[in-house]
Amino acid sequence: MAERDSGLSAAADHAARFLRTLDERPVAARADATAIRDVLGGTLPDEGLDPEAVLDALATGAEPGIVASAGPRHFGFVIGGTLPAALAADWLVSAWDQCAAFHSLSPAAAAIEEIAAEWILDLLGLPAGASVGFVTGGQGANTTALAAARHAVLERAGWDVESDGLAGAPRVRVVCGEQAHATIYTALRLLGLGAQTAIRVQADGQGRMDPAALRETLAGLDGPMIVCVQAGNVATGAFDAFEPIADACAAHRAWLHVDGAFGLWAAAAPSTRALLQGAERADSWAVDAHKWLNVPYDSAMAIVADADAHRAAMSLAASYLVADAGERDSTNYVPESSRRARAVPVYAALRSLGRSGLAELVERNCAHARRMAAHLAEIPGGEILNEVVLNQVLVRLPGGDDANRAAIEAVQREGTCWLGGTQWEGHTVMRVSFSNWSTSDADVDRSAAAIAAAVA
Ligand SMILES: Cc1ncc(COP(=O)(O)O)c(C=O)c1O
């Protein structure tokens, strides 16, 4: 029988080689999935292969299709890298192979979740009694938090949605900002609340919900209500005005949910904390760890002020399950039953950064955004479209939509950096996003030069 640890050295060697080249390899992949399938695919052979040979073939075959999204110059979407301690801890998670559903299956995983949860609530300035579920991403966090919202607003209306479903239930009205992230609508679909029926409140030129329009909207509604707002618009980085929005929600007993996939981390840094003023008054929050906290995919937190509502929406019960009284059964905070010990890399990231390291990481990436905006503003005919309040830069390059699209594709092909486009006020524009711990000023300068060259 093969040794239990065979293959680990090969994996470590391949990983180390990859990480050593990460800063300098072209950011885009050099092969598409068809090419990778041609190398790694075919009929599954009858005979097995020893772990080392599997690892060698896998790493070599996948190599041209790997995107350097963990590296310092991937500025597309909102992509974090992986802090060394978080990466190493993630390897331990696989070696330990804990089923982090129940305390009885892993007291260590339960304890580490509790510690990471406490630290996160403290760092983000959220109520100490809130409950935290460690989910797969912003999508999972929004869905979990909105499931708790659905429970709570219907319970207040005398309806038990977990037992009786939505057929015949009082109608839940969901109100979102015009610029709510797509994952909010997917969550509404999954929860039977309806994506198309959500009421969209107008936003300003930065994508911020208009609080007066929200007040007016809520005044015209009655019955159970959920309001979804944003900390960190995916294009501009803008924050909704939480104080007046929380006032309006309180006046109408509406559940307030904050999608803060990346923006909620602004609370951890002194210079950006004020952007979140009033966000602590919400009922639930979604925040990713695989973005700005720089832990490996997939990792995020669903946070709910009313822990009972969170558990009511998510809890799992079956006669054979061993519940240890007074201990954390993590499955009661997430949609999954069996799952990996996802909080371990979160713990490692927080412990390795410390409070000051996290603040510095957030502030450094925000400074990168300002530096990039200053460079791009110098391109003749280029226009910075957003107030650069956080880590996002939205720029319209000279020429029309076709010229902007062509420039984005040229930058992606050239390989110094990678960034994407978006539609903003009817036009194709370029968006540049910073959330990687390893990005330096020199990376920003090099990338700005590559963008300027693509325009020229
Ligand atoms: C505001 C916002 N919400 C939700 C998401 C979705 O997060 P995930 O891709 O982790 O599901 C994103 C991703 O960029 C986001 O920016």
Short mmCIF file of C-alpha atoms and ligand atoms in Angstrom, two decimals:
data_model
loop_
_atom_site.label_atom_id
_atom_site.label_comp_id
_atom_site.label_asym_id
_atom_site.label_seq_id
_atom_site.Cartn_x
_atom_site.Cartn_y
_atom_site.Cartn_z
CA MET A 1 0.00 0.00 0.00
CA ALA A 2 1.29 3.44 -0.88
CA GLU A 3 2.55 5.60 1.97
CA ARG A 4 -0.06 8.04 3.16
CA ASP A 5 2.14 11.01 2.36
CA SER A 6 3.30 9.96 -1.09
CA GLY A 7 2.55 12.69 -3.59
CA LEU A 8 2.85 15.45 -1.00
CA SER A 9 6.49 16.19 -1.86
CA ALA A 10 5.63 16.29 -5.56
CA ALA A 11 2.75 18.66 -4.81
CA ALA A 12 5.03 20.84 -2.67
CA ASP A 13 7.65 20.94 -5.44
CA HIS A 14 5.14 21.86 -8.11
CA ALA A 15 3.51 24.44 -5.85
CA ALA A 16 6.85 26.01 -4.95
CA ARG A 17 7.88 26.18 -8.61
CA PHE A 18 4.55 27.79 -9.49
CA LEU A 19 4.79 30.32 -6.67
CA ARG A 20 8.37 31.22 -7.64
CA THR A 21 7.21 32.09 -11.18
CA LEU A 22 3.96 33.74 -10.16
CA ASP A 23 5.27 37.31 -10.07
CA GLU A 24 6.66 37.17 -13.58
CA ARG A 25 4.57 34.72 -15.59
CA PRO A 26 2.09 36.21 -18.11
CA VAL A 27 -1.11 36.81 -16.17
CA ALA A 28 -3.52 35.34 -18.73
CA ALA A 29 -3.64 31.61 -19.43
CA ARG A 30 -1.72 30.41 -22.48
CA ALA A 31 -4.10 27.57 -23.35
CA ASP A 32 -7.85 27.12 -23.33
CA ALA A 33 -9.84 24.30 -21.77
CA THR A 34 -9.96 22.33 -25.03
CA ALA A 35 -6.17 22.20 -25.15
CA ILE A 36 -5.96 21.17 -21.49
CA ARG A 37 -8.59 18.46 -22.03
CA ASP A 38 -6.55 17.12 -24.94
CA VAL A 39 -3.57 16.65 -22.62
CA LEU A 40 -5.26 15.48 -19.41
CA GLY A 41 -8.40 13.81 -20.75
CA GLY A 42 -9.30 10.72 -22.75
CA THR A 43 -10.85 7.53 -21.45
CA LEU A 44 -10.04 6.83 -17.83
CA PRO A 45 -7.40 4.05 -17.93
CA ASP A 46 -8.21 0.79 -16.23
CA GLU A 47 -4.98 0.77 -14.27
CA GLY A 48 -4.30 3.28 -11.50
CA LEU A 49 -1.20 5.44 -11.24
CA ASP A 50 0.95 6.18 -8.20
CA PRO A 51 0.31 9.56 -6.52
CA GLU A 52 3.61 11.13 -7.56
CA ALA A 53 3.06 10.32 -11.23
CA VAL A 54 -0.52 11.62 -10.99
CA LEU A 55 0.72 14.89 -9.50
CA ASP A 56 3.48 15.30 -12.10
CA ALA A 57 1.13 14.70 -15.02
CA LEU A 58 -1.58 16.90 -13.53
CA ALA A 59 0.69 19.85 -12.76
CA THR A 60 2.45 19.69 -16.12
CA GLY A 61 -0.75 19.24 -18.10
CA ALA A 62 -2.65 22.01 -16.31
CA GLU A 63 0.22 24.51 -16.33
CA PRO A 64 -0.59 26.42 -19.59
CA GLY A 65 -4.21 26.81 -18.50
CA ILE A 66 -3.42 28.33 -15.12
CA VAL A 67 -4.26 32.04 -14.76
CA ALA A 68 -1.90 34.00 -12.51
CA SER A 69 -4.89 35.34 -10.57
CA ALA A 70 -3.06 34.71 -7.30
CA GLY A 71 -0.24 36.97 -8.48
CA PRO A 72 0.31 40.70 -8.04
CA ARG A 73 -1.07 42.03 -11.35
CA HIS A 74 -4.48 40.40 -11.78
CA PHE A 75 -6.81 43.37 -11.51
CA GLY A 76 -9.95 41.80 -12.95
CA PHE A 77 -13.21 40.97 -11.12
CA VAL A 78 -12.31 41.33 -7.41
CA ILE A 79 -9.64 38.70 -6.91
CA GLY A 80 -7.49 38.18 -3.85
CA GLY A 81 -4.28 36.19 -3.66
CA THR A 82 -3.28 33.77 -0.95
CA LEU A 83 -1.25 34.80 2.07
CA PRO A 84 1.51 32.26 2.80
CA ALA A 85 0.05 31.28 6.18
CA ALA A 86 -3.41 30.84 4.68
CA LEU A 87 -2.10 28.69 1.85
CA ALA A 88 -0.12 26.47 4.20
CA ALA A 89 -3.09 26.20 6.58
CA ASP A 90 -5.29 25.18 3.66
CA TRP A 91 -2.95 22.25 3.00
CA LEU A 92 -3.38 21.22 6.62
CA VAL A 93 -7.15 21.34 6.20
CA SER A 94 -6.87 18.74 3.44
CA ALA A 95 -4.44 16.57 5.42
CA TRP A 96 -6.63 16.67 8.53
CA ASP A 97 -9.73 16.04 6.37
CA GLN A 98 -12.07 17.10 9.13
CA CYS A 99 -15.78 17.05 8.53
CA ALA A 100 -16.54 20.47 9.97
CA ALA A 101 -20.29 19.95 10.29
CA PHE A 102 -20.49 18.89 13.93
CA HIS A 103 -18.53 19.48 17.09
CA SER A 104 -18.50 15.73 17.64
CA LEU A 105 -16.65 15.27 14.34
CA SER A 106 -14.05 17.97 14.99
CA PRO A 107 -13.83 19.98 18.21
CA ALA A 108 -10.78 21.70 16.69
CA ALA A 109 -12.68 22.89 13.61
CA ALA A 110 -15.56 24.11 15.83
CA ALA A 111 -13.20 26.02 18.11
CA ILE A 112 -11.25 27.59 15.24
CA GLU A 113 -14.54 28.75 13.65
CA GLU A 114 -15.60 30.32 16.92
CA ILE A 115 -12.30 32.15 17.32
CA ALA A 116 -12.21 33.36 13.70
CA ALA A 117 -15.84 34.47 14.02
CA GLU A 118 -15.08 36.53 17.14
CA TRP A 119 -12.07 38.16 15.52
CA ILE A 120 -14.03 39.01 12.36
CA LEU A 121 -16.93 40.58 14.26
CA ASP A 122 -14.45 42.64 16.24
CA LEU A 123 -12.44 43.72 13.18
CA LEU A 124 -15.56 44.65 11.20
CA GLY A 125 -17.21 46.48 14.09
CA LEU A 126 -20.27 44.20 14.05
CA PRO A 127 -22.36 43.18 17.08
CA ALA A 128 -20.47 40.70 19.29
CA GLY A 129 -23.53 38.43 19.58
CA ALA A 130 -23.95 38.00 15.83
CA SER A 131 -23.63 34.51 14.38
CA VAL A 132 -21.17 33.66 11.61
CA GLY A 133 -21.46 30.92 9.01
CA PHE A 134 -18.37 30.00 7.00
CA VAL A 135 -19.65 29.59 3.45
CA THR A 136 -18.15 29.24 -0.01
CA GLY A 137 -18.33 32.80 -1.31
CA GLY A 138 -20.31 36.00 -1.59
CA GLN A 139 -23.05 34.07 -3.36
CA GLY A 140 -23.35 31.61 -0.48
CA ALA A 141 -23.14 34.41 2.08
CA ASN A 142 -25.88 36.48 0.45
CA THR A 143 -28.10 33.41 0.10
CA THR A 144 -27.58 32.29 3.69
CA ALA A 145 -28.14 35.75 5.14
CA LEU A 146 -31.26 36.28 3.04
CA ALA A 147 -32.60 32.90 4.15
CA ALA A 148 -32.31 34.18 7.74
CA ALA A 149 -34.04 37.39 6.62
CA ARG A 150 -36.86 35.41 5.00
CA HIS A 151 -37.32 33.43 8.20
CA ALA A 152 -37.41 36.49 10.45
CA VAL A 153 -39.74 38.72 8.45
CA LEU A 154 -42.20 35.89 7.89
CA GLU A 155 -42.05 34.78 11.51
CA ARG A 156 -43.04 38.32 12.51
CA ALA A 157 -45.99 37.98 10.15
CA GLY A 158 -46.98 34.74 11.87
CA TRP A 159 -45.71 32.39 9.17
CA ASP A 160 -43.23 29.50 9.56
CA VAL A 161 -41.51 29.37 6.19
CA GLU A 162 -39.22 26.49 7.11
CA SER A 163 -42.21 24.26 7.91
CA ASP A 164 -44.81 25.53 5.50
CA GLY A 165 -42.91 26.90 2.51
CA LEU A 166 -43.89 30.01 0.59
CA ALA A 167 -47.18 28.89 -0.95
CA GLY A 168 -49.87 30.88 0.83
CA ALA A 169 -47.36 32.92 2.84
CA PRO A 170 -47.66 36.69 3.24
CA ARG A 171 -45.87 38.31 0.35
CA VAL A 172 -42.28 39.31 1.14
CA ARG A 173 -41.27 42.51 -0.62
CA VAL A 174 -37.57 42.77 -1.42
CA VAL A 175 -36.03 46.14 -2.16
CA CYS A 176 -32.56 46.45 -3.72
CA GLY A 177 -30.41 49.26 -5.03
CA GLU A 178 -30.35 49.58 -8.81
CA GLN A 179 -26.73 48.43 -8.69
CA ALA A 180 -27.16 45.37 -6.46
CA HIS A 181 -24.72 42.60 -7.31
CA ALA A 182 -25.97 39.75 -9.53
CA THR A 183 -25.54 37.27 -6.65
CA ILE A 184 -28.32 39.03 -4.71
CA TYR A 185 -30.74 38.20 -7.50
CA THR A 186 -29.55 34.60 -7.68
CA ALA A 187 -30.10 34.34 -3.93
CA LEU A 188 -33.63 35.73 -4.30
CA ARG A 189 -34.31 33.18 -7.03
CA LEU A 190 -33.02 30.30 -4.92
CA LEU A 191 -35.09 31.41 -1.94
CA GLY A 192 -38.32 31.65 -3.92
CA LEU A 193 -38.47 35.41 -3.33
CA GLY A 194 -38.25 36.25 -7.03
CA ALA A 195 -35.49 38.13 -8.81
CA GLN A 196 -37.69 40.05 -11.24
CA THR A 197 -40.21 41.07 -8.59
CA ALA A 198 -37.56 42.77 -6.42
CA ILE A 199 -38.10 46.52 -6.35
CA ARG A 200 -35.05 48.43 -7.59
CA VAL A 201 -34.38 51.80 -6.01
CA GLN A 202 -32.56 54.35 -8.11
CA ALA A 203 -28.86 54.89 -7.59
CA ASP A 204 -26.61 57.90 -8.13
CA GLY A 205 -23.69 58.20 -10.54
CA GLN A 206 -21.46 56.13 -8.24
CA GLY A 207 -24.02 53.33 -7.84
CA ARG A 208 -25.19 54.41 -4.35
CA MET A 209 -28.83 53.82 -3.47
CA ASP A 210 -30.83 57.05 -3.07
CA PRO A 211 -32.01 57.00 0.60
CA ALA A 212 -34.93 59.39 -0.10
CA ALA A 213 -36.14 57.09 -2.89
CA LEU A 214 -35.85 54.14 -0.51
CA ARG A 215 -37.93 55.96 2.12
CA GLU A 216 -40.58 56.64 -0.48
CA THR A 217 -40.56 53.05 -1.68
CA LEU A 218 -40.90 51.61 1.82
CA ALA A 219 -43.70 54.04 2.66
CA GLY A 220 -45.69 52.58 -0.23
CA LEU A 221 -45.32 48.98 0.98
CA ASP A 222 -46.65 46.98 3.86
CA GLY A 223 -46.07 43.50 5.22
CA PRO A 224 -42.72 41.68 5.43
CA MET A 225 -39.86 43.63 3.84
CA ILE A 226 -36.18 43.01 3.15
CA VAL A 227 -33.80 45.73 1.96
CA CYS A 228 -30.48 44.83 0.30
CA VAL A 229 -27.72 47.42 0.24
CA GLN A 230 -24.06 47.43 -0.65
CA ALA A 231 -20.71 48.08 0.97
CA GLY A 232 -18.42 48.35 -2.04
CA ASN A 233 -19.96 48.62 -5.50
CA VAL A 234 -18.24 46.10 -7.77
CA ALA A 235 -17.48 48.80 -10.36
CA THR A 236 -16.87 51.96 -8.34
CA GLY A 237 -16.18 50.70 -4.81
CA ALA A 238 -18.89 53.11 -3.54
CA PHE A 239 -20.77 52.56 -0.27
CA ASP A 240 -24.46 53.08 0.30
CA ALA A 241 -25.44 55.64 2.96
CA PHE A 242 -26.10 53.25 5.82
CA GLU A 243 -27.35 55.68 8.49
CA PRO A 244 -30.39 57.08 6.62
CA ILE A 245 -31.05 53.66 5.09
CA ALA A 246 -30.99 52.00 8.53
CA ASP A 247 -33.36 54.72 9.83
CA ALA A 248 -35.80 54.02 6.98
CA CYS A 249 -35.61 50.26 7.58
CA ALA A 250 -36.16 50.71 11.32
CA ALA A 251 -39.24 52.86 10.66
CA HIS A 252 -40.78 50.10 8.52
CA ARG A 253 -39.43 47.07 10.42
CA ALA A 254 -37.62 46.02 7.25
CA TRP A 255 -34.74 43.58 7.51
CA LEU A 256 -31.54 45.30 6.32
CA HIS A 257 -28.92 43.17 4.54
CA VAL A 258 -25.48 44.50 3.57
CA ASP A 259 -23.63 42.86 0.69
CA GLY A 260 -20.05 43.71 1.63
CA ALA A 261 -18.25 41.02 -0.35
CA PHE A 262 -15.07 43.07 -0.40
CA GLY A 263 -16.09 46.47 0.97
CA LEU A 264 -16.85 45.33 4.50
CA TRP A 265 -13.10 44.91 5.08
CA ALA A 266 -12.82 48.70 4.89
CA ALA A 267 -14.00 48.64 8.52
CA ALA A 268 -10.68 47.06 9.50
CA ALA A 269 -8.59 50.10 8.48
CA PRO A 270 -8.64 53.51 10.20
CA SER A 271 -8.62 55.56 6.99
CA THR A 272 -11.59 53.76 5.41
CA ARG A 273 -13.65 52.82 8.48
CA ALA A 274 -15.93 55.86 8.19
CA LEU A 275 -17.26 54.56 4.87
CA LEU A 276 -19.16 51.96 6.87
CA GLN A 277 -20.74 54.26 9.39
CA GLY A 278 -24.16 52.85 10.26
CA ALA A 279 -23.55 49.49 8.57
CA GLU A 280 -23.36 47.89 12.01
CA ARG A 281 -27.07 48.68 12.42
CA ALA A 282 -28.00 46.14 9.72
CA ASP A 283 -29.49 42.72 10.42
CA SER A 284 -27.13 40.70 8.23
CA TRP A 285 -23.91 41.03 6.27
CA ALA A 286 -22.07 39.08 3.57
CA VAL A 287 -18.29 39.28 3.31
CA ASP A 288 -15.77 37.27 1.32
CA ALA A 289 -12.52 35.95 2.72
CA HIS A 290 -11.17 34.80 -0.65
CA LYS A 291 -11.14 38.38 -1.88
CA TRP A 292 -9.53 40.93 0.40
CA LEU A 293 -8.52 38.66 3.26
CA ASN A 294 -6.40 36.72 0.75
CA VAL A 295 -7.25 33.15 1.70
CA PRO A 296 -7.56 30.40 -0.93
CA TYR A 297 -10.90 29.76 -2.62
CA ASP A 298 -13.54 29.15 -1.53
CA SER A 299 -14.28 31.16 1.58
CA ALA A 300 -16.73 33.76 2.86
CA MET A 301 -18.82 34.60 5.89
CA ALA A 302 -22.59 35.01 6.33
CA ILE A 303 -23.14 37.11 9.45
CA VAL A 304 -26.54 37.54 11.14
CA ALA A 305 -27.30 39.79 14.12
CA ASP A 306 -30.16 37.55 15.26
CA ALA A 307 -28.40 34.21 15.71
CA ASP A 308 -31.76 32.47 16.29
CA ALA A 309 -33.00 33.54 12.86
CA HIS A 310 -29.75 32.32 11.32
CA ARG A 311 -30.07 28.91 12.99
CA ALA A 312 -33.77 28.64 12.23
CA ALA A 313 -33.04 29.09 8.53
CA MET A 314 -30.06 26.73 8.36
CA SER A 315 -30.21 24.15 11.13
CA LEU A 316 -29.99 20.46 10.40
CA ALA A 317 -31.48 17.75 12.56
CA ALA A 318 -31.60 13.98 12.18
CA SER A 319 -31.87 11.25 14.75
CA TYR A 320 -28.42 9.72 14.19
CA LEU A 321 -26.51 12.99 14.46
CA VAL A 322 -24.58 13.49 17.67
CA ALA A 323 -25.20 16.97 19.07
CA ASP A 324 -22.82 17.99 21.87
CA ALA A 325 -24.81 20.26 24.14
CA GLY A 326 -23.48 23.80 24.31
CA GLU A 327 -20.97 23.28 21.51
CA ARG A 328 -20.94 24.74 18.01
CA ASP A 329 -22.32 22.52 15.27
CA SER A 330 -21.16 24.51 12.27
CA THR A 331 -23.73 23.01 9.93
CA ASN A 332 -26.39 25.09 11.68
CA TYR A 333 -25.04 28.27 10.10
CA VAL A 334 -24.54 27.17 6.47
CA PRO A 335 -26.54 25.41 3.76
CA GLU A 336 -24.14 22.44 3.68
CA SER A 337 -23.99 19.43 5.94
CA SER A 338 -20.53 17.84 5.47
CA ARG A 339 -17.90 20.41 4.57
CA ARG A 340 -14.21 21.18 4.90
CA ALA A 341 -12.81 23.16 7.83
CA ARG A 342 -12.98 26.36 5.85
CA ALA A 343 -12.31 28.66 8.80
CA VAL A 344 -8.79 27.31 9.35
CA PRO A 345 -7.14 29.40 6.59
CA VAL A 346 -9.22 32.37 7.73
CA TYR A 347 -7.79 31.95 11.23
CA ALA A 348 -4.26 31.63 9.79
CA ALA A 349 -4.65 34.73 7.61
CA LEU A 350 -5.91 36.84 10.51
CA ARG A 351 -3.27 35.53 12.90
CA SER A 352 -0.44 36.12 10.44
CA LEU A 353 -1.57 39.64 9.55
CA GLY A 354 -2.65 40.75 12.99
CA ARG A 355 -4.92 43.75 13.38
CA SER A 356 -2.33 46.18 12.04
CA GLY A 357 -1.34 43.96 9.11
CA LEU A 358 -4.93 43.72 7.91
CA ALA A 359 -5.40 47.48 8.19
CA GLU A 360 -2.17 48.02 6.29
CA LEU A 361 -3.20 45.56 3.55
CA VAL A 362 -6.51 47.36 3.00
CA GLU A 363 -4.88 50.79 2.99
CA ARG A 364 -2.05 49.68 0.68
CA ASN A 365 -4.50 48.33 -1.92
CA CYS A 366 -6.52 51.56 -1.71
CA ALA A 367 -3.32 53.52 -2.30
CA HIS A 368 -2.67 51.28 -5.33
CA ALA A 369 -6.08 52.24 -6.72
CA ARG A 370 -5.33 55.95 -6.27
CA ARG A 371 -1.89 55.51 -7.86
CA MET A 372 -3.38 53.67 -10.86
CA ALA A 373 -6.09 56.31 -11.25
CA ALA A 374 -3.43 59.04 -11.30
CA HIS A 375 -1.51 57.19 -14.02
CA LEU A 376 -4.58 56.50 -16.15
CA ALA A 377 -5.80 60.09 -15.82
CA GLU A 378 -2.65 61.09 -17.71
CA ILE A 379 -3.62 59.12 -20.81
CA PRO A 380 -4.84 61.81 -23.25
CA GLY A 381 -8.61 61.49 -23.54
CA GLY A 382 -8.83 59.03 -20.64
CA GLU A 383 -11.36 59.75 -17.90
CA ILE A 384 -11.61 58.34 -14.38
CA LEU A 385 -15.33 57.76 -13.85
CA ASN A 386 -15.47 56.95 -10.15
CA GLU A 387 -14.54 58.63 -6.92
CA VAL A 388 -11.67 56.35 -5.92
CA VAL A 389 -12.80 55.83 -2.33
CA LEU A 390 -11.59 52.25 -2.03
CA ASN A 391 -9.80 49.70 -4.23
CA GLN A 392 -11.68 50.08 -7.53
CA VAL A 393 -10.88 52.25 -10.54
CA LEU A 394 -13.33 52.75 -13.38
CA VAL A 395 -11.81 54.36 -16.45
CA ARG A 396 -13.08 55.28 -19.86
CA LEU A 397 -10.21 55.19 -22.33
CA PRO A 398 -10.11 57.45 -25.39
CA GLY A 399 -12.31 56.48 -28.35
CA GLY A 400 -15.69 54.78 -28.27
CA ASP A 401 -16.88 51.45 -26.93
CA ASP A 402 -15.03 49.48 -29.61
CA ALA A 403 -11.77 51.25 -28.76
CA ASN A 404 -12.24 50.49 -25.05
CA ARG A 405 -13.03 46.85 -25.77
CA ALA A 406 -10.01 46.58 -28.05
CA ALA A 407 -7.72 48.12 -25.43
CA ILE A 408 -8.97 45.72 -22.74
CA GLU A 409 -8.35 42.74 -25.03
CA ALA A 410 -4.92 44.06 -25.97
CA VAL A 411 -3.92 44.38 -22.30
CA GLN A 412 -5.15 40.86 -21.58
CA ARG A 413 -3.20 39.47 -24.57
CA GLU A 414 0.00 41.34 -23.74
CA GLY A 415 0.12 39.64 -20.36
CA THR A 416 1.73 42.17 -17.99
CA CYS A 417 -1.54 42.46 -16.14
CA TRP A 418 -5.14 41.37 -16.50
CA LEU A 419 -8.24 43.48 -16.12
CA GLY A 420 -11.76 43.39 -17.46
CA GLY A 421 -14.43 45.66 -18.80
CA THR A 422 -17.93 46.51 -17.74
CA GLN A 423 -20.90 48.48 -18.94
CA TRP A 424 -21.21 51.81 -17.15
CA GLU A 425 -23.96 54.28 -18.03
CA GLY A 426 -24.39 52.58 -21.40
CA HIS A 427 -20.71 52.49 -22.32
CA THR A 428 -17.95 49.89 -22.33
CA VAL A 429 -15.31 50.93 -19.82
CA MET A 430 -12.31 49.35 -18.09
CA ARG A 431 -12.38 48.37 -14.43
CA VAL A 432 -9.26 47.85 -12.34
CA SER A 433 -9.48 46.21 -8.93
CA PHE A 434 -6.86 45.84 -6.18
CA SER A 435 -7.07 43.26 -3.42
CA ASN A 436 -3.88 41.21 -3.58
CA TRP A 437 -1.45 41.25 -0.65
CA SER A 438 1.58 40.93 -2.98
CA THR A 439 0.89 43.86 -5.33
CA SER A 440 3.55 46.56 -5.15
CA ASP A 441 3.74 50.14 -6.39
CA ALA A 442 6.10 48.86 -9.10
CA ASP A 443 3.40 46.42 -10.25
CA VAL A 444 0.96 49.32 -10.52
CA ASP A 445 3.43 51.42 -12.50
CA ARG A 446 4.31 48.57 -14.89
CA SER A 447 0.66 47.76 -15.44
CA ALA A 448 -0.29 51.40 -16.04
CA ALA A 449 2.43 51.56 -18.68
CA ALA A 450 1.05 48.41 -20.33
CA ILE A 451 -2.44 49.94 -20.40
CA ALA A 452 -1.12 53.20 -21.88
CA ALA A 453 0.74 51.20 -24.54
CA ALA A 454 -2.43 49.30 -25.43
CA VAL A 455 -4.22 52.59 -26.03
CA ALA A 456 -1.44 54.16 -28.09
C1 LIG B 1 -20.52 43.21 -4.07
C2 LIG B 1 -20.33 41.76 -4.41
N1 LIG B 1 -21.21 40.86 -3.95
C3 LIG B 1 -21.10 39.55 -4.20
C4 LIG B 1 -20.05 39.07 -4.96
C5 LIG B 1 -19.97 37.60 -5.25
O1 LIG B 1 -18.94 37.01 -4.55
P1 LIG B 1 -18.46 35.52 -4.88
O2 LIG B 1 -17.91 35.56 -6.27
O3 LIG B 1 -17.45 35.25 -3.83
O4 LIG B 1 -19.65 34.63 -4.78
C6 LIG B 1 -19.10 39.96 -5.46
C7 LIG B 1 -17.97 39.51 -6.28
O5 LIG B 1 -17.21 40.27 -6.81
C8 LIG B 1 -19.24 41.34 -5.15
O6 LIG B 1 -18.34 42.24 -5.58
#
